[in-house]
Amino acid sequence: MNAALLQDAPDEKLIALFVEGNSRAFEVLVSRHQVRLYNFIRYRTGDPELAKDLLQEVFLRVVRRASTFGGRARFKTWLYTIARNLCTDQGRKAKHRRIEVLDPAMNGGEQRP
C-alpha cells in the first residue's frame, strides 16, 4: 500500500497492516495519535517528562500486543485504554513511594501541620 493510501486508511486497517509486517502503517498511527495522546497523558499525570516516557511505553505496548487487537473496539479506544491504564498504574506506584515521616527530628526538626 502506498504512502498516500496509508494516510487515508482507518486506524483498524493500519494496525492490521502493521501486524502483517508493514512498519510504515505503524508510523502513520504514531504520527496520527502522538500529540493528542501525549496531551491526554500529560493531563492525567501533570508531569511533561513522565508523559513523554509513558507515551513511549504506550506505543511499545501497541507494538507488543498488536496481534491481540481483535477489532472488538475502535483502535483509538484500545490505544487510550492502554494509556489510561498506564497512568493509573503510575499513579499507584507514585502513591506508594510517598513516605510520610512522623518523627519531627527526621524532618529537620520541623513539624508538618
PDB file of N, CA and C in Angstrom:
ATOM      1  N   MET A   1       0.860  -1.175   0.000  1.00  0.00           N
ATOM      2  CA  MET A   1       0.000   0.000   0.000  1.00  0.00           C
ATOM      3  C   MET A   1       0.902   1.232   0.000  1.00  0.00           C
ATOM      4  N   ASN A   2       0.622   2.190  -0.890  1.00  0.00           N
ATOM      5  CA  ASN A   2       1.495   3.354  -0.974  1.00  0.00           C
ATOM      6  C   ASN A   2       1.203   4.352   0.144  1.00  0.00           C
ATOM      7  N   ALA A   3       2.102   5.318   0.290  1.00  0.00           N
ATOM      8  CA  ALA A   3       2.045   6.262   1.411  1.00  0.00           C
ATOM      9  C   ALA A   3       0.751   7.062   1.440  1.00  0.00           C
ATOM     10  N   ALA A   4       0.260   7.490   0.294  1.00  0.00           N
ATOM     11  CA  ALA A   4      -0.974   8.288   0.253  1.00  0.00           C
ATOM     12  C   ALA A   4      -2.170   7.465   0.722  1.00  0.00           C
ATOM     13  N   LEU A   5      -2.224   6.204   0.312  1.00  0.00           N
ATOM     14  CA  LEU A   5      -3.325   5.345   0.751  1.00  0.00           C
ATOM     15  C   LEU A   5      -3.240   5.047   2.240  1.00  0.00           C
ATOM     16  N   LEU A   6      -2.012   4.910   2.754  1.00  0.00           N
ATOM     17  CA  LEU A   6      -1.850   4.682   4.189  1.00  0.00           C
ATOM     18  C   LEU A   6      -2.359   5.866   5.000  1.00  0.00           C
ATOM     19  N   GLN A   7      -2.073   7.070   4.530  1.00  0.00           N
ATOM     20  CA  GLN A   7      -2.506   8.274   5.256  1.00  0.00           C
ATOM     21  C   GLN A   7      -4.019   8.337   5.388  1.00  0.00           C
ATOM     22  N   ASP A   8      -4.737   7.826   4.399  1.00  0.00           N
ATOM     23  CA  ASP A   8      -6.192   7.876   4.397  1.00  0.00           C
ATOM     24  C   ASP A   8      -6.851   6.643   5.008  1.00  0.00           C
ATOM     25  N   ALA A   9      -6.063   5.623   5.299  1.00  0.00           N
ATOM     26  CA  ALA A   9      -6.613   4.368   5.813  1.00  0.00           C
ATOM     27  C   ALA A   9      -7.092   4.534   7.255  1.00  0.00           C
ATOM     28  N   PRO A  10      -8.165   3.862   7.624  1.00  0.00           N
ATOM     29  CA  PRO A  10      -8.619   3.903   9.016  1.00  0.00           C
ATOM     30  C   PRO A  10      -7.614   3.204   9.939  1.00  0.00           C
ATOM     31  N   ASP A  11      -7.644   3.583  11.192  1.00  0.00           N
ATOM     32  CA  ASP A  11      -6.709   3.021  12.177  1.00  0.00           C
ATOM     33  C   ASP A  11      -6.754   1.504  12.220  1.00  0.00           C
ATOM     34  N   GLU A  12      -7.931   0.951  12.151  1.00  0.00           N
ATOM     35  CA  GLU A  12      -8.083  -0.500  12.236  1.00  0.00           C
ATOM     36  C   GLU A  12      -7.378  -1.210  11.069  1.00  0.00           C
ATOM     37  N   LYS A  13      -7.420  -0.606   9.901  1.00  0.00           N
ATOM     38  CA  LYS A  13      -6.714  -1.159   8.738  1.00  0.00           C
ATOM     39  C   LYS A  13      -5.202  -1.030   8.934  1.00  0.00           C
ATOM     40  N   LEU A  14      -4.774   0.096   9.491  1.00  0.00           N
ATOM     41  CA  LEU A  14      -3.350   0.321   9.708  1.00  0.00           C
ATOM     42  C   LEU A  14      -2.767  -0.683  10.704  1.00  0.00           C
ATOM     43  N   ILE A  15      -3.476  -0.955  11.784  1.00  0.00           N
ATOM     44  CA  ILE A  15      -2.957  -1.914  12.762  1.00  0.00           C
ATOM     45  C   ILE A  15      -2.905  -3.316  12.147  1.00  0.00           C
ATOM     46  N   ALA A  16      -3.881  -3.635  11.304  1.00  0.00           N
ATOM     47  CA  ALA A  16      -3.867  -4.939  10.609  1.00  0.00           C
ATOM     48  C   ALA A  16      -2.675  -5.026   9.665  1.00  0.00           C
ATOM     49  N   LEU A  17      -2.394  -3.949   8.955  1.00  0.00           N
ATOM     50  CA  LEU A  17      -1.240  -3.926   8.057  1.00  0.00           C
ATOM     51  C   LEU A  17       0.065  -4.043   8.846  1.00  0.00           C
ATOM     52  N   PHE A  18       0.110  -3.395  10.011  1.00  0.00           N
ATOM     53  CA  PHE A  18       1.299  -3.488  10.854  1.00  0.00           C
ATOM     54  C   PHE A  18       1.534  -4.932  11.307  1.00  0.00           C
ATOM     55  N   VAL A  19       0.464  -5.591  11.708  1.00  0.00           N
ATOM     56  CA  VAL A  19       0.576  -6.991  12.128  1.00  0.00           C
ATOM     57  C   VAL A  19       1.113  -7.850  10.984  1.00  0.00           C
ATOM     58  N   GLU A  20       0.754  -7.484   9.761  1.00  0.00           N
ATOM     59  CA  GLU A  20       1.236  -8.218   8.579  1.00  0.00           C
ATOM     60  C   GLU A  20       2.672  -7.853   8.207  1.00  0.00           C
ATOM     61  N   GLY A  21       3.262  -6.873   8.912  1.00  0.00           N
ATOM     62  CA  GLY A  21       4.661  -6.535   8.672  1.00  0.00           C
ATOM     63  C   GLY A  21       4.922  -5.180   8.054  1.00  0.00           C
ATOM     64  N   ASN A  22       3.896  -4.365   7.870  1.00  0.00           N
ATOM     65  CA  ASN A  22       4.071  -3.050   7.267  1.00  0.00           C
ATOM     66  C   ASN A  22       4.411  -2.026   8.355  1.00  0.00           C
ATOM     67  N   SER A  23       5.694  -1.731   8.520  1.00  0.00           N
ATOM     68  CA  SER A  23       6.120  -0.800   9.571  1.00  0.00           C
ATOM     69  C   SER A  23       5.684   0.634   9.284  1.00  0.00           C
ATOM     70  N   ARG A  24       5.519   0.972   8.023  1.00  0.00           N
ATOM     71  CA  ARG A  24       5.048   2.327   7.659  1.00  0.00           C
ATOM     72  C   ARG A  24       3.643   2.563   8.212  1.00  0.00           C
ATOM     73  N   ALA A  25       2.830   1.534   8.273  1.00  0.00           N
ATOM     74  CA  ALA A  25       1.477   1.667   8.826  1.00  0.00           C
ATOM     75  C   ALA A  25       1.548   2.075  10.292  1.00  0.00           C
ATOM     76  N   PHE A  26       2.508   1.512  11.024  1.00  0.00           N
ATOM     77  CA  PHE A  26       2.682   1.894  12.428  1.00  0.00           C
ATOM     78  C   PHE A  26       3.140   3.344  12.544  1.00  0.00           C
ATOM     79  N   GLU A  27       4.028   3.766  11.671  1.00  0.00           N
ATOM     80  CA  GLU A  27       4.488   5.156  11.670  1.00  0.00           C
ATOM     81  C   GLU A  27       3.320   6.121  11.471  1.00  0.00           C
ATOM     82  N   VAL A  28       2.397   5.754  10.598  1.00  0.00           N
ATOM     83  CA  VAL A  28       1.216   6.597  10.368  1.00  0.00           C
ATOM     84  C   VAL A  28       0.363   6.654  11.627  1.00  0.00           C
ATOM     85  N   LEU A  29       0.179   5.516  12.293  1.00  0.00           N
ATOM     86  CA  LEU A  29      -0.588   5.507  13.545  1.00  0.00           C
ATOM     87  C   LEU A  29       0.053   6.405  14.598  1.00  0.00           C
ATOM     88  N   VAL A  30       1.354   6.305  14.739  1.00  0.00           N
ATOM     89  CA  VAL A  30       2.053   7.132  15.727  1.00  0.00           C
ATOM     90  C   VAL A  30       1.880   8.606  15.390  1.00  0.00           C
ATOM     91  N   SER A  31       2.139   8.977  14.151  1.00  0.00           N
ATOM     92  CA  SER A  31       2.038  10.395  13.779  1.00  0.00           C
ATOM     93  C   SER A  31       0.603  10.907  13.913  1.00  0.00           C
ATOM     94  N   ARG A  32      -0.356  10.046  13.700  1.00  0.00           N
ATOM     95  CA  ARG A  32      -1.763  10.426  13.789  1.00  0.00           C
ATOM     96  C   ARG A  32      -2.198  10.673  15.245  1.00  0.00           C
ATOM     97  N   HIS A  33      -1.640   9.921  16.179  1.00  0.00           N
ATOM     98  CA  HIS A  33      -2.157   9.951  17.552  1.00  0.00           C
ATOM     99  C   HIS A  33      -1.219  10.531  18.604  1.00  0.00           C
ATOM    100  N   GLN A  34       0.049  10.719  18.303  1.00  0.00           N
ATOM    101  CA  GLN A  34       1.002  11.042  19.352  1.00  0.00           C
ATOM    102  C   GLN A  34       0.748  12.374  20.075  1.00  0.00           C
ATOM    103  N   VAL A  35       0.348  13.402  19.377  1.00  0.00           N
ATOM    104  CA  VAL A  35       0.177  14.706  20.018  1.00  0.00           C
ATOM    105  C   VAL A  35      -1.002  14.677  20.996  1.00  0.00           C
ATOM    106  N   ARG A  36      -2.144  14.211  20.541  1.00  0.00           N
ATOM    107  CA  ARG A  36      -3.311  14.168  21.428  1.00  0.00           C
ATOM    108  C   ARG A  36      -3.116  13.180  22.566  1.00  0.00           C
ATOM    109  N   LEU A  37      -2.479  12.056  22.271  1.00  0.00           N
ATOM    110  CA  LEU A  37      -2.235  11.063  23.305  1.00  0.00           C
ATOM    111  C   LEU A  37      -1.268  11.617  24.357  1.00  0.00           C
ATOM    112  N   TYR A  38      -0.242  12.334  23.919  1.00  0.00           N
ATOM    113  CA  TYR A  38       0.677  12.984  24.862  1.00  0.00           C
ATOM    114  C   TYR A  38      -0.088  13.954  25.753  1.00  0.00           C
ATOM    115  N   ASN A  39      -0.937  14.766  25.163  1.00  0.00           N
ATOM    116  CA  ASN A  39      -1.721  15.729  25.953  1.00  0.00           C
ATOM    117  C   ASN A  39      -2.637  15.027  26.946  1.00  0.00           C
ATOM    118  N   PHE A  40      -3.228  13.926  26.545  1.00  0.00           N
ATOM    119  CA  PHE A  40      -4.077  13.130  27.434  1.00  0.00           C
ATOM    120  C   PHE A  40      -3.265  12.626  28.628  1.00  0.00           C
ATOM    121  N   ILE A  41      -2.094  12.076  28.351  1.00  0.00           N
ATOM    122  CA  ILE A  41      -1.242  11.531  29.411  1.00  0.00           C
ATOM    123  C   ILE A  41      -0.712  12.656  30.302  1.00  0.00           C
ATOM    124  N   ARG A  42      -0.312  13.753  29.699  1.00  0.00           N
ATOM    125  CA  ARG A  42       0.209  14.877  30.483  1.00  0.00           C
ATOM    126  C   ARG A  42      -0.870  15.428  31.413  1.00  0.00           C
ATOM    127  N   TYR A  43      -2.082  15.524  30.925  1.00  0.00           N
ATOM    128  CA  TYR A  43      -3.183  15.998  31.760  1.00  0.00           C
ATOM    129  C   TYR A  43      -3.382  15.063  32.952  1.00  0.00           C
ATOM    130  N   ARG A  44      -3.316  13.770  32.716  1.00  0.00           N
ATOM    131  CA  ARG A  44      -3.552  12.784  33.783  1.00  0.00           C
ATOM    132  C   ARG A  44      -2.403  12.704  34.777  1.00  0.00           C
ATOM    133  N   THR A  45      -1.166  12.950  34.313  1.00  0.00           N
ATOM    134  CA  THR A  45      -0.014  12.831  35.209  1.00  0.00           C
ATOM    135  C   THR A  45       0.446  14.170  35.773  1.00  0.00           C
ATOM    136  N   GLY A  46       0.230  15.233  35.022  1.00  0.00           N
ATOM    137  CA  GLY A  46       0.698  16.547  35.454  1.00  0.00           C
ATOM    138  C   GLY A  46       2.202  16.736  35.301  1.00  0.00           C
ATOM    139  N   ASP A  47       2.863  15.824  34.626  1.00  0.00           N
ATOM    140  CA  ASP A  47       4.320  15.858  34.511  1.00  0.00           C
ATOM    141  C   ASP A  47       4.719  15.650  33.049  1.00  0.00           C
ATOM    142  N   PRO A  48       5.267  16.690  32.403  1.00  0.00           N
ATOM    143  CA  PRO A  48       5.619  16.578  30.980  1.00  0.00           C
ATOM    144  C   PRO A  48       6.647  15.482  30.681  1.00  0.00           C
ATOM    145  N   GLU A  49       7.649  15.336  31.524  1.00  0.00           N
ATOM    146  CA  GLU A  49       8.675  14.313  31.283  1.00  0.00           C
ATOM    147  C   GLU A  49       8.111  12.906  31.472  1.00  0.00           C
ATOM    148  N   LEU A  50       7.317  12.728  32.501  1.00  0.00           N
ATOM    149  CA  LEU A  50       6.677  11.434  32.718  1.00  0.00           C
ATOM    150  C   LEU A  50       5.732  11.124  31.564  1.00  0.00           C
ATOM    151  N   ALA A  51       5.052  12.134  31.068  1.00  0.00           N
ATOM    152  CA  ALA A  51       4.127  11.942  29.941  1.00  0.00           C
ATOM    153  C   ALA A  51       4.878  11.451  28.703  1.00  0.00           C
ATOM    154  N   LYS A  52       6.075  11.979  28.463  1.00  0.00           N
ATOM    155  CA  LYS A  52       6.881  11.513  27.323  1.00  0.00           C
ATOM    156  C   LYS A  52       7.247  10.047  27.488  1.00  0.00           C
ATOM    157  N   ASP A  53       7.663   9.695  28.700  1.00  0.00           N
ATOM    158  CA  ASP A  53       8.032   8.300  28.963  1.00  0.00           C
ATOM    159  C   ASP A  53       6.845   7.365  28.795  1.00  0.00           C
ATOM    160  N   LEU A  54       5.708   7.763  29.341  1.00  0.00           N
ATOM    161  CA  LEU A  54       4.517   6.918  29.247  1.00  0.00           C
ATOM    162  C   LEU A  54       4.004   6.828  27.811  1.00  0.00           C
ATOM    163  N   LEU A  55       4.154   7.895  27.048  1.00  0.00           N
ATOM    164  CA  LEU A  55       3.764   7.871  25.636  1.00  0.00           C
ATOM    165  C   LEU A  55       4.572   6.811  24.893  1.00  0.00           C
ATOM    166  N   GLN A  56       5.872   6.771  25.139  1.00  0.00           N
ATOM    167  CA  GLN A  56       6.701   5.744  24.511  1.00  0.00           C
ATOM    168  C   GLN A  56       6.261   4.356  24.950  1.00  0.00           C
ATOM    169  N   GLU A  57       5.943   4.213  26.231  1.00  0.00           N
ATOM    170  CA  GLU A  57       5.510   2.912  26.742  1.00  0.00           C
ATOM    171  C   GLU A  57       4.183   2.482  26.104  1.00  0.00           C
ATOM    172  N   VAL A  58       3.290   3.424  25.874  1.00  0.00           N
ATOM    173  CA  VAL A  58       2.018   3.098  25.213  1.00  0.00           C
ATOM    174  C   VAL A  58       2.295   2.502  23.841  1.00  0.00           C
ATOM    175  N   PHE A  59       3.127   3.172  23.051  1.00  0.00           N
ATOM    176  CA  PHE A  59       3.390   2.683  21.703  1.00  0.00           C
ATOM    177  C   PHE A  59       4.203   1.385  21.721  1.00  0.00           C
ATOM    178  N   LEU A  60       5.042   1.206  22.720  1.00  0.00           N
ATOM    179  CA  LEU A  60       5.737  -0.070  22.878  1.00  0.00           C
ATOM    180  C   LEU A  60       4.738  -1.198  23.119  1.00  0.00           C
ATOM    181  N   ARG A  61       3.756  -0.935  23.949  1.00  0.00           N
ATOM    182  CA  ARG A  61       2.737  -1.949  24.219  1.00  0.00           C
ATOM    183  C   ARG A  61       1.885  -2.226  22.988  1.00  0.00           C
ATOM    184  N   VAL A  62       1.638  -1.202  22.208  1.00  0.00           N
ATOM    185  CA  VAL A  62       0.899  -1.411  20.959  1.00  0.00           C
ATOM    186  C   VAL A  62       1.694  -2.350  20.053  1.00  0.00           C
ATOM    187  N   VAL A  63       2.998  -2.121  19.947  1.00  0.00           N
ATOM    188  CA  VAL A  63       3.841  -2.983  19.116  1.00  0.00           C
ATOM    189  C   VAL A  63       3.785  -4.420  19.633  1.00  0.00           C
ATOM    190  N   ARG A  64       3.959  -4.574  20.934  1.00  0.00           N
ATOM    191  CA  ARG A  64       3.991  -5.923  21.520  1.00  0.00           C
ATOM    192  C   ARG A  64       2.654  -6.647  21.423  1.00  0.00           C
ATOM    193  N   ARG A  65       1.561  -5.892  21.492  1.00  0.00           N
ATOM    194  CA  ARG A  65       0.236  -6.509  21.566  1.00  0.00           C
ATOM    195  C   ARG A  65      -0.615  -6.295  20.322  1.00  0.00           C
ATOM    196  N   ALA A  66      -0.010  -5.833  19.268  1.00  0.00           N
ATOM    197  CA  ALA A  66      -0.761  -5.534  18.041  1.00  0.00           C
ATOM    198  C   ALA A  66      -1.563  -6.732  17.560  1.00  0.00           C
ATOM    199  N   SER A  67      -0.976  -7.897  17.666  1.00  0.00           N
ATOM    200  CA  SER A  67      -1.661  -9.092  17.173  1.00  0.00           C
ATOM    201  C   SER A  67      -2.877  -9.455  18.027  1.00  0.00           C
ATOM    202  N   THR A  68      -2.970  -8.889  19.225  1.00  0.00           N
ATOM    203  CA  THR A  68      -4.123  -9.180  20.088  1.00  0.00           C
ATOM    204  C   THR A  68      -5.285  -8.229  19.832  1.00  0.00           C
ATOM    205  N   PHE A  69      -5.047  -7.188  19.041  1.00  0.00           N
ATOM    206  CA  PHE A  69      -6.142  -6.259  18.731  1.00  0.00           C
ATOM    207  C   PHE A  69      -7.127  -6.987  17.838  1.00  0.00           C
ATOM    208  N   GLY A  70      -8.289  -7.233  18.381  1.00  0.00           N
ATOM    209  CA  GLY A  70      -9.262  -8.027  17.646  1.00  0.00           C
ATOM    210  C   GLY A  70     -10.315  -7.225  16.921  1.00  0.00           C
ATOM    211  N   GLY A  71     -10.298  -5.921  17.063  1.00  0.00           N
ATOM    212  CA  GLY A  71     -11.285  -5.100  16.385  1.00  0.00           C
ATOM    213  C   GLY A  71     -12.638  -5.059  17.077  1.00  0.00           C
ATOM    214  N   ARG A  72     -12.702  -5.557  18.313  1.00  0.00           N
ATOM    215  CA  ARG A  72     -13.980  -5.501  19.050  1.00  0.00           C
ATOM    216  C   ARG A  72     -14.318  -4.069  19.445  1.00  0.00           C
ATOM    217  N   ALA A  73     -13.277  -3.241  19.559  1.00  0.00           N
ATOM    218  CA  ALA A  73     -13.443  -1.819  19.840  1.00  0.00           C
ATOM    219  C   ALA A  73     -12.665  -1.068  18.769  1.00  0.00           C
ATOM    220  N   ARG A  74     -12.880   0.224  18.707  1.00  0.00           N
ATOM    221  CA  ARG A  74     -12.089   1.030  17.782  1.00  0.00           C
ATOM    222  C   ARG A  74     -10.642   1.046  18.249  1.00  0.00           C
ATOM    223  N   PHE A  75      -9.719   1.199  17.329  1.00  0.00           N
ATOM    224  CA  PHE A  75      -8.301   1.250  17.684  1.00  0.00           C
ATOM    225  C   PHE A  75      -8.034   2.371  18.680  1.00  0.00           C
ATOM    226  N   LYS A  76      -8.630   3.527  18.430  1.00  0.00           N
ATOM    227  CA  LYS A  76      -8.409   4.679  19.304  1.00  0.00           C
ATOM    228  C   LYS A  76      -8.851   4.374  20.736  1.00  0.00           C
ATOM    229  N   THR A  77      -9.950   3.659  20.896  1.00  0.00           N
ATOM    230  CA  THR A  77     -10.422   3.273  22.220  1.00  0.00           C
ATOM    231  C   THR A  77      -9.403   2.362  22.884  1.00  0.00           C
ATOM    232  N   TRP A  78      -8.905   1.401  22.140  1.00  0.00           N
ATOM    233  CA  TRP A  78      -7.898   0.464  22.633  1.00  0.00           C
ATOM    234  C   TRP A  78      -6.626   1.212  23.050  1.00  0.00           C
ATOM    235  N   LEU A  79      -6.185   2.138  22.207  1.00  0.00           N
ATOM    236  CA  LEU A  79      -4.981   2.920  22.455  1.00  0.00           C
ATOM    237  C   LEU A  79      -5.114   3.745  23.738  1.00  0.00           C
ATOM    238  N   TYR A  80      -6.226   4.445  23.875  1.00  0.00           N
ATOM    239  CA  TYR A  80      -6.419   5.297  25.053  1.00  0.00           C
ATOM    240  C   TYR A  80      -6.666   4.472  26.315  1.00  0.00           C
ATOM    241  N   THR A  81      -7.176   3.278  26.169  1.00  0.00           N
ATOM    242  CA  THR A  81      -7.322   2.393  27.325  1.00  0.00           C
ATOM    243  C   THR A  81      -5.943   1.980  27.830  1.00  0.00           C
ATOM    244  N   ILE A  82      -5.053   1.675  26.926  1.00  0.00           N
ATOM    245  CA  ILE A  82      -3.673   1.354  27.312  1.00  0.00           C
ATOM    246  C   ILE A  82      -3.061   2.546  28.049  1.00  0.00           C
ATOM    247  N   ALA A  83      -3.226   3.731  27.488  1.00  0.00           N
ATOM    248  CA  ALA A  83      -2.664   4.943  28.101  1.00  0.00           C
ATOM    249  C   ALA A  83      -3.268   5.201  29.476  1.00  0.00           C
ATOM    250  N   ARG A  84      -4.574   5.091  29.583  1.00  0.00           N
ATOM    251  CA  ARG A  84      -5.241   5.328  30.874  1.00  0.00           C
ATOM    252  C   ARG A  84      -4.751   4.338  31.922  1.00  0.00           C
ATOM    253  N   ASN A  85      -4.635   3.080  31.537  1.00  0.00           N
ATOM    254  CA  ASN A  85      -4.168   2.061  32.483  1.00  0.00           C
ATOM    255  C   ASN A  85      -2.732   2.323  32.928  1.00  0.00           C
ATOM    256  N   LEU A  86      -1.882   2.745  32.024  1.00  0.00           N
ATOM    257  CA  LEU A  86      -0.507   3.083  32.399  1.00  0.00           C
ATOM    258  C   LEU A  86      -0.470   4.264  33.359  1.00  0.00           C
ATOM    259  N   CYS A  87      -1.294   5.269  33.107  1.00  0.00           N
ATOM    260  CA  CYS A  87      -1.357   6.426  34.004  1.00  0.00           C
ATOM    261  C   CYS A  87      -1.844   6.014  35.390  1.00  0.00           C
ATOM    262  N   THR A  88      -2.838   5.157  35.423  1.00  0.00           N
ATOM    263  CA  THR A  88      -3.370   4.675  36.702  1.00  0.00           C
ATOM    264  C   THR A  88      -2.295   3.890  37.450  1.00  0.00           C
ATOM    265  N   ASP A  89      -1.613   3.001  36.757  1.00  0.00           N
ATOM    266  CA  ASP A  89      -0.539   2.228  37.381  1.00  0.00           C
ATOM    267  C   ASP A  89       0.565   3.142  37.908  1.00  0.00           C
ATOM    268  N   GLN A  90       0.918   4.140  37.119  1.00  0.00           N
ATOM    269  CA  GLN A  90       1.957   5.085  37.524  1.00  0.00           C
ATOM    270  C   GLN A  90       1.526   5.853  38.772  1.00  0.00           C
ATOM    271  N   GLY A  91       0.264   6.256  38.822  1.00  0.00           N
ATOM    272  CA  GLY A  91      -0.257   6.954  39.993  1.00  0.00           C
ATOM    273  C   GLY A  91      -0.199   6.088  41.240  1.00  0.00           C
ATOM    274  N   ARG A  92      -0.513   4.819  41.089  1.00  0.00           N
ATOM    275  CA  ARG A  92      -0.436   3.888  42.223  1.00  0.00           C
ATOM    276  C   ARG A  92       1.009   3.741  42.709  1.00  0.00           C
ATOM    277  N   LYS A  93       1.920   3.611  41.772  1.00  0.00           N
ATOM    278  CA  LYS A  93       3.327   3.474  42.146  1.00  0.00           C
ATOM    279  C   LYS A  93       3.811   4.721  42.879  1.00  0.00           C
ATOM    280  N   ALA A  94       3.444   5.881  42.365  1.00  0.00           N
ATOM    281  CA  ALA A  94       3.864   7.137  42.983  1.00  0.00           C
ATOM    282  C   ALA A  94       3.271   7.275  44.388  1.00  0.00           C
ATOM    283  N   LYS A  95       2.059   6.835  44.553  1.00  0.00           N
ATOM    284  CA  LYS A  95       1.402   6.921  45.862  1.00  0.00           C
ATOM    285  C   LYS A  95       2.145   6.070  46.886  1.00  0.00           C
ATOM    286  N   HIS A  96       2.613   4.913  46.471  1.00  0.00           N
ATOM    287  CA  HIS A  96       3.336   4.025  47.383  1.00  0.00           C
ATOM    288  C   HIS A  96       4.746   4.525  47.677  1.00  0.00           C
ATOM    289  N   ARG A  97       5.286   5.365  46.815  1.00  0.00           N
ATOM    290  CA  ARG A  97       6.637   5.892  47.035  1.00  0.00           C
ATOM    291  C   ARG A  97       6.655   7.030  48.037  1.00  0.00           C
ATOM    292  N   ARG A  98       5.530   7.694  48.229  1.00  0.00           N
ATOM    293  CA  ARG A  98       5.473   8.804  49.182  1.00  0.00           C
ATOM    294  C   ARG A  98       5.569   8.244  50.595  1.00  0.00           C
ATOM    295  N   ILE A  99       6.521   8.769  51.318  1.00  0.00           N
ATOM    296  CA  ILE A  99       6.711   8.317  52.694  1.00  0.00           C
ATOM    297  C   ILE A  99       6.519   9.519  53.605  1.00  0.00           C
ATOM    298  N   GLU A 100       5.621   9.406  54.509  1.00  0.00           N
ATOM    299  CA  GLU A 100       5.372  10.464  55.476  1.00  0.00           C
ATOM    300  C   GLU A 100       6.183  10.159  56.725  1.00  0.00           C
ATOM    301  N   VAL A 101       7.067  11.081  57.066  1.00  0.00           N
ATOM    302  CA  VAL A 101       7.886  10.909  58.252  1.00  0.00           C
ATOM    303  C   VAL A 101       7.134  11.500  59.431  1.00  0.00           C
ATOM    304  N   LEU A 102       6.906  10.692  60.446  1.00  0.00           N
ATOM    305  CA  LEU A 102       6.137  11.125  61.608  1.00  0.00           C
ATOM    306  C   LEU A 102       7.020  11.708  62.704  1.00  0.00           C
ATOM    307  N   ASP A 103       8.295  11.376  62.693  1.00  0.00           N
ATOM    308  CA  ASP A 103       9.209  11.865  63.709  1.00  0.00           C
ATOM    309  C   ASP A 103       9.711  13.248  63.305  1.00  0.00           C
ATOM    310  N   PRO A 104       9.409  14.320  64.086  1.00  0.00           N
ATOM    311  CA  PRO A 104       9.836  15.680  63.727  1.00  0.00           C
ATOM    312  C   PRO A 104      11.346  15.803  63.566  1.00  0.00           C
ATOM    313  N   ALA A 105      12.099  15.021  64.285  1.00  0.00           N
ATOM    314  CA  ALA A 105      13.558  15.088  64.180  1.00  0.00           C
ATOM    315  C   ALA A 105      14.021  14.671  62.784  1.00  0.00           C
ATOM    316  N   MET A 106      13.279  13.799  62.135  1.00  0.00           N
ATOM    317  CA  MET A 106      13.634  13.323  60.801  1.00  0.00           C
ATOM    318  C   MET A 106      13.268  14.350  59.727  1.00  0.00           C
ATOM    319  N   ASN A 107      12.415  15.312  60.048  1.00  0.00           N
ATOM    320  CA  ASN A 107      12.018  16.363  59.116  1.00  0.00           C
ATOM    321  C   ASN A 107      12.850  17.626  59.323  1.00  0.00           C
ATOM    322  N   GLY A 108      14.001  17.519  59.904  1.00  0.00           N
ATOM    323  CA  GLY A 108      14.818  18.704  60.159  1.00  0.00           C
ATOM    324  C   GLY A 108      14.304  19.483  61.352  1.00  0.00           C
ATOM    325  N   GLY A 109      13.570  18.840  62.244  1.00  0.00           N
ATOM    326  CA  GLY A 109      13.072  19.486  63.440  1.00  0.00           C
ATOM    327  C   GLY A 109      11.759  20.220  63.239  1.00  0.00           C
ATOM    328  N   GLU A 110      11.264  20.249  62.024  1.00  0.00           N
ATOM    329  CA  GLU A 110      10.005  20.956  61.757  1.00  0.00           C
ATOM    330  C   GLU A 110       8.838  19.984  61.781  1.00  0.00           C
ATOM    331  N   GLN A 111       7.759  20.427  62.350  1.00  0.00           N
ATOM    332  CA  GLN A 111       6.540  19.613  62.334  1.00  0.00           C
ATOM    333  C   GLN A 111       5.668  20.067  61.190  1.00  0.00           C
ATOM    334  N   ARG A 112       5.038  19.102  60.574  1.00  0.00           N
ATOM    335  CA  ARG A 112       4.103  19.421  59.485  1.00  0.00           C
ATOM    336  C   ARG A 112       2.714  19.549  60.068  1.00  0.00           C
ATOM    337  N   PRO A 113       1.921  20.430  59.491  1.00  0.00           N
ATOM    338  CA  PRO A 113       0.549  20.587  60.007  1.00  0.00           C
ATOM    339  C   PRO A 113      -0.291  19.353  59.756  1.00  0.00           C
TER     340      PRO A 113
END
